[in-house]
Amino acid sequence: MLVSELKPLDEIVGYLREGEKVFLLACGGCAEVCGTGGEEAILKLRPALERAGHRLTGALVLPFLCNKALVGFRLARRGEEVEGADAVVVASCGVGVQSVAQVLDKPVYPAANTITMGGLQGVWPSEERCARCGDCLLAYTGGICPHTVCPKGLLHGPCGGSQRGECELEPGRPCGWQRIYDRLASLGRLDLLERYRPPQDSQKGLDVPLSRRKAPFWALEYLEEEG
Amino acid sequence: MRLRERLERGEFVITCEATPPKGTHVRPALEAVARLARYVHAFNVTDLQSSVLRMSSWALCALIKEEGYEPVLQLTCRDRNRLALQADLLGAWALGIENVLALTGDYPTLGDHPGARPVFDLDSVQLIAAIQSLNSGRDLAGNELAGATGFLVGAVVNPGVEPLEPHLLKMKLKVKMGAKFFQTQAVYDPKTFLRFVREAEGLGVPILAGIIPLKSARMARFMNEHIAGVFVPEEVISEMERAKTREERVKRSIEICARIIRAVRPLCQGVHLMPMGWEEHVPAIMELAGL
Ligand code: SF4
Ligand code: SF4
């Protein structure tokens, strides 16, 4: 179970360039239970995107976005709706966003911040991982998580140990920042790497304070404890 | 003249690495610095290079300063979070240290305490931003300081790394956030270095080319294979191979270094020497290079 919370709507809309058409994808798994996925997310995101002048080519809830094979298969069926979009906004945990980024050659933007994992994460064994940093950066990194693909969790490009696409940590391990660079280059968005990102709030990745445990998931846990 | 002024005036600058002791005996390091001071404008004191435990960089910097020489504090993001980094910077400034080189840092598993927890709370770009912030009288959280720092901030870049483009973008960001000079990884192939200099020219920051004397052909091969961005051309390796005795190897190595320095001199604003235990041969290299 990955617990996420919706990003401020302005931040999500801010990822998009003027007039870009959007396909909206929401997770019906953990994210729905947290109130960040499912129909609820679509109901919140659709008007915000439309108000900002972005036409929706389609919207879809899939049971588990971390199931990459299912995502690829179902999106392929949506043909034009997906193809006609300039970008995809994904309401799910960081793993779901990354799995969508892997199956589509389009910019993929996160609608949520992942704050903790309360148990089983993901249902499909794949490369995509989330370190629940609580301030999802996937919009800037081509849908590849800098915290999990780079052992140093760097936010501004490769360290000096990166060579021929390999990480300094061990031979054969891909340099995460080379992957991010290549992906952004193929999306024509290298401009994103010229922006400064201030240090993140590390507390978000540690234990989650009670005040932030709003999701039904937590409520359930406490009910059980009191039981 | 201070490092800052030399760089600003466009003069050719020579920096050299000084390695803190593994232990508390600082005399040998300070004596090496004193012997090289005639040739070198500032001494970069390494910060647990290759993740191997040594004395703190700021401590040797302060001692070097006390002896009347100019230190550059190397500071990595590997071992300190944003609080500790800023605290050390404030302390360094109070001790009279005026230059900082901001680095990411090697991963701990490469060193002699492979189980150490990697920190990387900031990355090198954010560290540069933090130093700028202290220079402007505020900490990273925006709180006012009783006394600002006035550091000259440098950064590193690896001119031989493949592919170069992502590193150039990062270099650009470092300049944007306040890096005022760059020191590079070791250069052995002036052609590769020239290609890098052409790409980086537009940024308008002084670049100091890295120089590491080769101790043997084996060392050259090892670096080609294991050190990111280091490329020793085959001709240079066979030059080292032809030297049969230790004496000949030293002589050859000095010649190679001097040749590289002469080749890069018109292309950049200085050299950064990393003698790796061969401090005694630095004077011969400098004499032969005409510096
Ligand atoms: S940036 Fe990475 S760690 Fe942070 S929420 Fe997104 S996927 Fe998770
Ligand atoms: S080589 Fe790449 S993935 Fe490895 S630590 Fe450096 S930037 Fe991160």
XYZ file of C-alpha atoms and ligand atoms in Angstrom:
534
model
C 0.000 0.000 0.000
C 1.454 3.307 -1.075
C -0.012 6.391 0.506
C -0.186 9.525 -1.575
C -1.789 12.931 -1.396
C -2.935 15.154 -4.230
C -0.563 17.918 -5.290
C -1.902 21.486 -5.331
C -3.905 21.849 -8.558
C -1.835 24.890 -9.600
C 1.333 22.834 -9.489
C -0.180 20.146 -11.735
C -1.535 22.670 -14.226
C 1.847 24.417 -14.133
C 3.584 21.379 -15.657
C 1.660 21.826 -18.893
C 2.509 24.205 -21.669
C -0.146 26.487 -23.091
C -2.992 24.729 -24.879
C -1.580 21.234 -24.447
C -4.155 18.461 -24.736
C -4.245 16.025 -21.871
C -5.169 12.414 -21.274
C -6.077 11.809 -17.644
C -5.279 8.518 -16.006
C -6.166 7.617 -12.436
C -5.270 4.592 -10.357
C -8.042 2.506 -8.859
C -5.714 0.759 -6.400
C -4.003 2.245 -3.343
C -4.379 5.769 -4.719
C -8.154 5.453 -4.826
C -8.217 4.408 -1.184
C -6.114 7.484 -0.336
C -8.469 9.765 -2.222
C -5.818 10.639 -4.797
C -6.895 8.248 -7.532
C -10.065 6.777 -8.971
C -13.143 8.726 -10.129
C -12.614 11.170 -7.287
C -9.315 12.340 -8.762
C -10.810 12.685 -12.206
C -13.663 14.772 -10.799
C -11.129 17.123 -9.168
C -8.609 17.292 -11.985
C -10.864 17.565 -15.047
C -12.395 20.981 -14.206
C -9.036 22.386 -13.085
C -7.365 21.346 -16.334
C -10.255 22.577 -18.466
C -10.393 25.909 -16.673
C -6.732 26.381 -17.542
C -7.518 25.833 -21.226
C -6.412 22.214 -21.630
C -8.742 19.991 -23.601
C -9.078 16.433 -22.303
C -8.757 13.770 -24.976
C -9.987 11.184 -22.502
C -9.980 10.031 -18.899
C -9.637 6.529 -17.517
C -9.410 4.713 -14.195
C -7.303 1.536 -14.226
C -7.254 -0.873 -11.268
C -3.492 -0.815 -10.588
C -1.199 1.500 -12.508
C 1.829 -0.242 -11.044
C 0.839 -3.212 -13.179
C 2.823 -2.106 -16.180
C 1.680 -4.864 -18.537
C -1.968 -4.107 -17.834
C -1.359 -0.379 -18.344
C 0.292 -0.924 -21.718
C -2.452 -3.279 -22.838
C -5.383 -1.090 -21.747
C -3.887 2.142 -23.079
C -3.273 0.542 -26.449
C -7.032 -0.058 -26.669
C -7.711 3.647 -26.144
C -5.858 4.473 -29.381
C -6.707 8.032 -30.478
C -7.598 9.307 -27.020
C -4.074 8.604 -25.870
C -2.296 9.295 -29.155
C -4.063 12.635 -29.552
C -2.854 13.932 -26.184
C 0.300 16.043 -25.775
C 0.791 14.857 -22.235
C -0.648 12.449 -19.700
C -1.498 13.433 -16.148
C -1.392 10.463 -13.810
C -3.142 10.348 -10.452
C -1.299 7.614 -8.567
C 1.760 6.922 -6.453
C 5.224 7.422 -7.928
C 5.415 3.831 -9.111
C 2.238 4.192 -11.181
C 3.456 7.392 -12.830
C 6.753 5.759 -13.738
C 5.085 2.688 -15.157
C 2.953 4.895 -17.446
C 6.085 6.822 -18.481
C 7.668 3.519 -19.450
C 4.874 2.469 -21.771
C 4.250 5.849 -23.478
C 6.584 8.107 -25.459
C 4.933 11.190 -24.032
C 5.513 13.556 -21.153
C 3.876 12.054 -18.076
C 3.098 14.281 -15.094
C 2.313 13.235 -11.520
C -0.821 14.524 -9.820
C 0.180 13.277 -6.371
C 3.033 13.183 -3.869
C 3.867 9.800 -2.431
C 4.463 10.048 1.295
C 4.804 6.557 2.610
C 4.440 2.885 1.946
C 2.271 1.155 4.434
C 2.977 -2.366 3.268
C 2.984 -4.078 -0.063
C 4.207 -1.751 -2.778
C 3.196 -2.351 -6.326
C 1.865 -5.618 -7.661
C 4.071 -6.024 -10.692
C 7.784 -6.782 -10.473
C 9.354 -4.046 -12.563
C 12.069 -1.440 -12.533
C 9.957 1.471 -11.385
C 10.467 2.436 -7.765
C 9.414 5.262 -5.511
C 11.275 6.463 -2.421
C 8.171 8.337 -1.156
C 9.883 11.707 -1.066
C 6.541 13.448 -0.629
C 7.251 16.032 -3.331
C 7.032 14.132 -6.581
C 9.512 15.383 -9.191
C 8.559 13.051 -12.034
C 7.240 15.974 -14.097
C 10.782 17.341 -14.333
C 12.600 14.080 -14.829
C 10.764 12.489 -17.724
C 8.782 10.154 -15.476
C 11.939 8.520 -14.064
C 12.430 8.828 -10.311
C 15.764 10.507 -9.438
C 15.608 9.213 -5.868
C 15.550 5.580 -6.859
C 17.501 5.423 -10.132
C 20.423 7.453 -8.730
C 21.945 6.020 -5.545
C 22.861 9.533 -4.449
C 19.373 10.852 -5.162
C 20.801 13.851 -7.017
C 18.354 16.385 -8.434
C 20.444 18.317 -10.969
C 22.067 15.892 -13.369
C 24.800 13.277 -13.205
C 27.748 13.273 -10.813
C 31.310 13.040 -12.094
C 31.263 9.271 -11.685
C 28.882 8.732 -14.575
C 30.628 7.271 -17.615
C 29.284 5.891 -20.908
C 25.877 5.731 -19.279
C 27.061 3.662 -16.311
C 26.925 4.523 -12.607
C 30.105 4.769 -10.530
C 28.598 2.379 -7.999
C 29.139 -0.829 -9.947
C 29.850 -1.882 -13.504
C 26.743 -2.567 -15.545
C 24.486 -0.418 -13.399
C 22.911 2.264 -15.602
C 23.454 5.882 -14.537
C 19.995 7.080 -13.617
C 20.762 10.624 -14.672
C 21.878 9.496 -18.092
C 18.507 7.755 -18.441
C 16.684 10.889 -17.347
C 18.738 12.990 -19.758
C 18.034 10.644 -22.676
C 14.328 10.543 -21.932
C 14.047 14.342 -21.688
C 16.082 14.705 -24.875
C 13.675 12.404 -26.706
C 10.716 14.417 -25.366
C 12.368 17.675 -26.410
C 12.362 18.915 -22.806
C 16.038 19.363 -21.909
C 15.077 22.867 -20.790
C 13.823 21.220 -17.585
C 17.442 20.453 -16.658
C 18.336 24.126 -16.678
C 16.080 24.855 -13.733
C 17.198 24.965 -10.133
C 15.298 22.803 -7.670
C 15.655 23.772 -4.004
C 16.417 21.055 -1.439
C 13.410 18.932 -0.573
C 11.766 18.494 2.808
C 13.394 15.299 4.056
C 10.866 14.851 6.851
C 8.286 13.856 4.277
C 10.179 10.700 3.469
C 10.484 9.640 7.103
C 7.664 8.885 9.467
C 4.412 10.604 8.627
C 3.083 12.880 11.372
C -0.415 12.233 12.625
C -1.651 15.512 11.219
C -0.963 14.258 7.724
C -2.522 10.838 8.179
C -5.807 11.879 6.650
C -6.328 9.122 4.133
C -8.962 6.451 4.815
C -6.080 3.987 4.894
C -4.813 5.474 8.137
C -8.275 5.814 9.581
C -8.779 2.097 9.044
C -5.501 1.287 10.725
C -6.406 3.288 13.804
C -9.869 1.794 14.007
C -8.264 -1.621 14.094
C -5.838 -0.585 16.821
C -8.579 0.872 18.982
C -10.861 -2.096 18.262
C 47.810 37.956 -4.467
C 44.745 35.967 -3.512
C 43.204 33.287 -5.677
C 40.097 35.385 -6.240
C 42.066 38.343 -7.586
C 44.245 36.181 -9.794
C 41.181 34.589 -11.347
C 39.422 37.904 -11.783
C 42.453 39.435 -13.465
C 42.608 36.567 -15.902
C 46.024 35.403 -14.711
C 47.209 31.826 -15.117
C 46.484 30.061 -11.827
C 48.141 26.997 -10.320
C 46.385 25.011 -7.643
C 47.565 21.768 -6.072
C 45.915 19.114 -3.981
C 46.955 18.650 -0.343
C 45.798 15.492 1.375
C 44.986 15.495 5.095
C 46.720 12.754 7.074
C 45.146 9.447 7.961
C 45.700 10.187 11.626
C 46.835 13.214 13.544
C 50.363 13.800 12.203
C 49.946 16.972 10.177
C 53.630 17.870 9.782
C 54.327 15.890 6.588
C 51.350 17.475 4.808
C 52.341 20.959 5.940
C 55.966 20.414 4.924
C 54.862 19.285 1.459
C 52.760 22.444 1.164
C 55.696 24.618 2.244
C 57.984 22.992 -0.336
C 55.486 23.576 -3.161
C 54.385 27.058 -2.158
C 56.809 28.673 -4.628
C 54.999 27.056 -7.529
C 51.418 26.984 -6.333
C 48.907 29.773 -5.696
C 46.398 27.826 -3.635
C 46.107 24.369 -2.065
C 42.932 22.320 -2.430
C 42.470 20.259 0.691
C 40.558 17.093 -0.145
C 37.464 16.013 1.776
C 37.690 12.279 2.469
C 38.623 11.653 -1.139
C 37.359 8.342 -2.560
C 35.390 7.974 0.704
C 38.557 7.037 2.617
C 38.623 8.360 6.180
C 41.143 11.127 6.840
C 41.380 14.297 8.914
C 38.769 16.971 8.125
C 39.476 19.237 5.235
C 38.732 22.407 7.242
C 41.323 21.465 9.894
C 44.189 21.146 7.420
C 42.932 24.259 5.595
C 43.151 26.244 8.826
C 46.686 24.976 9.501
C 47.766 25.816 5.943
C 46.307 29.278 6.358
C 48.170 29.695 9.664
C 51.447 28.951 7.875
C 50.689 31.762 5.483
C 49.430 29.858 2.430
C 46.051 29.954 0.738
C 43.742 26.945 1.091
C 40.683 25.856 -0.911
C 38.231 23.882 1.200
C 36.868 20.903 -0.706
C 33.399 20.101 0.553
C 31.304 17.108 -0.469
C 27.639 16.321 0.090
C 28.359 12.723 1.026
C 28.750 12.971 4.799
C 26.887 16.034 5.999
C 23.291 17.139 5.817
C 22.350 20.757 5.149
C 22.799 21.719 8.815
C 26.307 20.278 9.128
C 27.421 21.674 5.753
C 26.356 25.180 6.679
C 27.845 24.886 10.173
C 31.219 23.821 8.740
C 31.113 26.645 6.217
C 30.481 29.255 8.914
C 33.319 27.780 10.949
C 35.655 27.677 7.959
C 35.027 31.339 7.210
C 35.744 32.264 10.845
C 39.055 30.359 10.559
C 40.054 32.510 7.597
C 39.271 30.063 4.797
C 38.010 32.036 1.800
C 37.631 29.484 -1.005
C 35.336 26.475 -1.284
C 35.133 23.791 -3.928
C 31.650 22.271 -3.939
C 31.508 18.574 -4.846
C 28.948 15.783 -4.883
C 31.309 13.227 -3.313
C 32.019 9.606 -4.144
C 29.657 6.895 -2.969
C 30.753 5.446 0.424
C 31.071 1.889 -0.866
C 34.127 2.981 -2.886
C 36.113 3.724 0.273
C 37.418 2.145 3.472
C 34.157 2.420 5.434
C 31.835 0.862 2.871
C 29.012 0.515 5.385
C 28.816 4.264 6.048
C 25.429 5.889 5.544
C 25.441 8.067 2.430
C 23.894 11.463 3.156
C 23.522 13.474 -0.076
C 20.894 15.683 1.561
C 21.969 18.382 -0.898
C 23.549 17.869 -4.287
C 26.473 19.917 -5.587
C 24.217 22.493 -7.257
C 22.223 22.980 -4.069
C 25.461 23.214 -2.080
C 26.594 26.060 -4.331
C 23.225 27.733 -3.731
C 23.662 27.249 0.034
C 27.087 28.925 -0.033
C 25.644 31.840 -1.999
C 22.964 32.125 0.588
C 25.514 32.263 3.455
C 27.457 34.842 1.430
C 24.332 36.978 1.297
C 23.873 36.794 5.072
C 21.129 34.195 5.283
C 21.026 30.468 5.887
C 19.306 28.014 3.551
C 16.057 28.376 5.463
C 16.159 32.145 4.989
C 17.108 33.061 8.562
C 19.362 36.037 9.065
C 22.956 35.401 10.167
C 25.023 37.452 12.596
C 27.831 37.880 10.084
C 27.855 36.673 6.503
C 30.541 34.660 4.721
C 32.308 35.870 1.595
C 33.419 32.656 -0.066
C 34.752 32.313 -3.572
C 32.937 29.230 -4.866
C 34.428 26.749 -7.283
C 33.063 23.543 -8.762
C 34.275 20.585 -10.769
C 33.592 19.201 -14.198
C 34.821 16.153 -16.024
C 35.903 17.165 -19.534
C 36.509 13.642 -20.851
C 33.250 12.085 -19.761
C 31.041 10.413 -22.363
C 28.472 11.602 -23.237
C 29.444 15.141 -22.308
C 26.093 16.888 -22.829
C 24.404 16.126 -19.479
C 27.544 17.298 -17.671
C 27.626 20.539 -19.652
C 24.034 21.257 -18.665
C 24.927 20.695 -15.031
C 28.000 22.921 -15.385
C 25.754 25.654 -16.752
C 23.454 25.313 -13.757
C 26.443 25.499 -11.395
C 27.512 28.762 -13.014
C 23.969 30.079 -12.759
C 23.931 29.301 -9.022
C 27.274 30.993 -8.357
C 30.285 28.858 -9.289
C 33.133 31.226 -10.210
C 35.776 28.748 -11.378
C 36.061 25.095 -12.375
C 38.722 22.498 -11.731
C 38.644 19.454 -13.965
C 39.332 15.733 -13.798
C 42.789 14.740 -15.089
C 43.541 15.653 -18.698
C 45.898 13.490 -20.803
C 44.510 14.161 -24.236
C 44.590 17.848 -25.201
C 42.261 17.104 -28.163
C 39.450 15.914 -25.887
C 40.107 18.864 -23.599
C 39.901 21.289 -26.504
C 36.531 19.871 -27.519
C 35.283 20.465 -23.968
C 36.726 23.983 -23.778
C 34.949 24.926 -27.018
C 31.635 23.724 -25.563
C 32.155 25.483 -22.231
C 33.577 28.738 -23.613
C 30.215 30.467 -23.701
C 29.873 30.166 -19.920
C 32.752 32.586 -19.413
C 34.164 30.975 -16.258
C 37.849 30.231 -15.623
C 38.745 26.556 -16.082
C 41.746 24.911 -14.408
C 42.836 21.713 -16.172
C 43.481 18.719 -13.914
C 46.967 17.150 -14.016
C 47.842 13.773 -12.438
C 51.385 12.437 -12.988
C 51.357 8.860 -14.294
C 53.383 6.505 -12.118
C 53.353 3.623 -14.580
C 51.684 2.252 -17.687
C 49.626 0.071 -15.382
C 48.240 3.103 -13.588
C 47.292 4.606 -16.950
C 45.448 1.444 -18.007
C 43.722 1.238 -14.643
C 42.502 4.804 -14.920
C 41.270 4.292 -18.461
C 39.232 1.371 -17.305
C 38.000 2.494 -13.909
C 38.064 6.265 -13.575
C 35.141 8.017 -15.230
C 36.175 10.514 -17.860
C 39.915 9.771 -17.755
C 41.403 8.865 -21.101
C 45.130 8.267 -21.465
C 45.939 7.881 -25.172
C 47.750 4.699 -26.254
C 50.892 6.651 -27.322
C 51.256 8.037 -23.831
C 50.835 4.589 -22.293
C 53.515 3.092 -24.524
C 55.807 6.002 -23.705
C 55.507 4.975 -20.058
C 55.957 1.326 -20.986
C 59.263 1.990 -22.689
C 60.674 3.365 -19.420
C 62.292 0.375 -17.748
C 63.608 1.659 -14.413
C 61.811 3.667 -11.755
C 64.069 6.610 -12.476
C 63.209 6.542 -16.143
C 59.513 6.304 -15.345
C 59.685 9.374 -13.133
C 61.538 11.271 -15.836
C 59.061 10.218 -18.529
C 56.101 11.048 -16.325
C 57.464 14.528 -15.607
C 57.965 15.099 -19.328
C 54.422 13.978 -20.117
C 52.916 16.278 -17.467
C 54.951 19.247 -18.649
C 53.913 18.567 -22.238
C 50.224 18.432 -21.313
C 50.521 21.637 -19.292
C 52.131 23.412 -22.244
C 49.401 22.095 -24.547
C 46.480 23.184 -22.364
C 48.010 26.481 -21.278
C 46.670 28.491 -24.222
C 43.242 26.837 -23.830
C 42.385 27.606 -20.218
C 43.154 29.748 -17.204
C 45.176 27.423 -15.051
C 46.138 23.951 -13.956
C 45.104 21.947 -10.944
C 47.764 19.453 -9.870
C 46.843 16.214 -8.147
C 50.242 14.665 -7.339
C 48.841 11.540 -5.573
C 51.932 11.063 -3.415
C 54.377 12.477 -5.979
C 54.561 15.934 -4.396
C 58.366 15.732 -4.579
C 58.222 15.756 -8.391
C 55.965 18.793 -8.727
C 58.873 21.287 -8.850
C 60.472 19.392 -11.761
C 57.136 19.346 -13.635
C 56.652 23.054 -13.132
C 60.203 23.940 -14.167
C 59.926 21.853 -17.310
C 56.505 23.328 -18.134
C 58.001 26.779 -17.793
C 55.803 27.870 -14.899
S 10.011 11.787 -7.126
Fe 10.353 9.586 -6.891
S 10.362 9.304 -4.657
Fe 9.423 11.298 -5.006
S 7.210 10.792 -5.025
Fe 7.969 10.824 -7.192
S 8.443 8.677 -7.622
Fe 8.286 8.845 -5.386
S 26.714 7.799 -11.751
Fe 24.637 8.519 -12.209
S 23.239 7.184 -11.047
Fe 25.317 6.865 -10.256
S 25.448 8.237 -8.496
Fe 26.268 9.383 -10.248
S 24.515 10.469 -11.119
Fe 23.695 8.931 -9.719
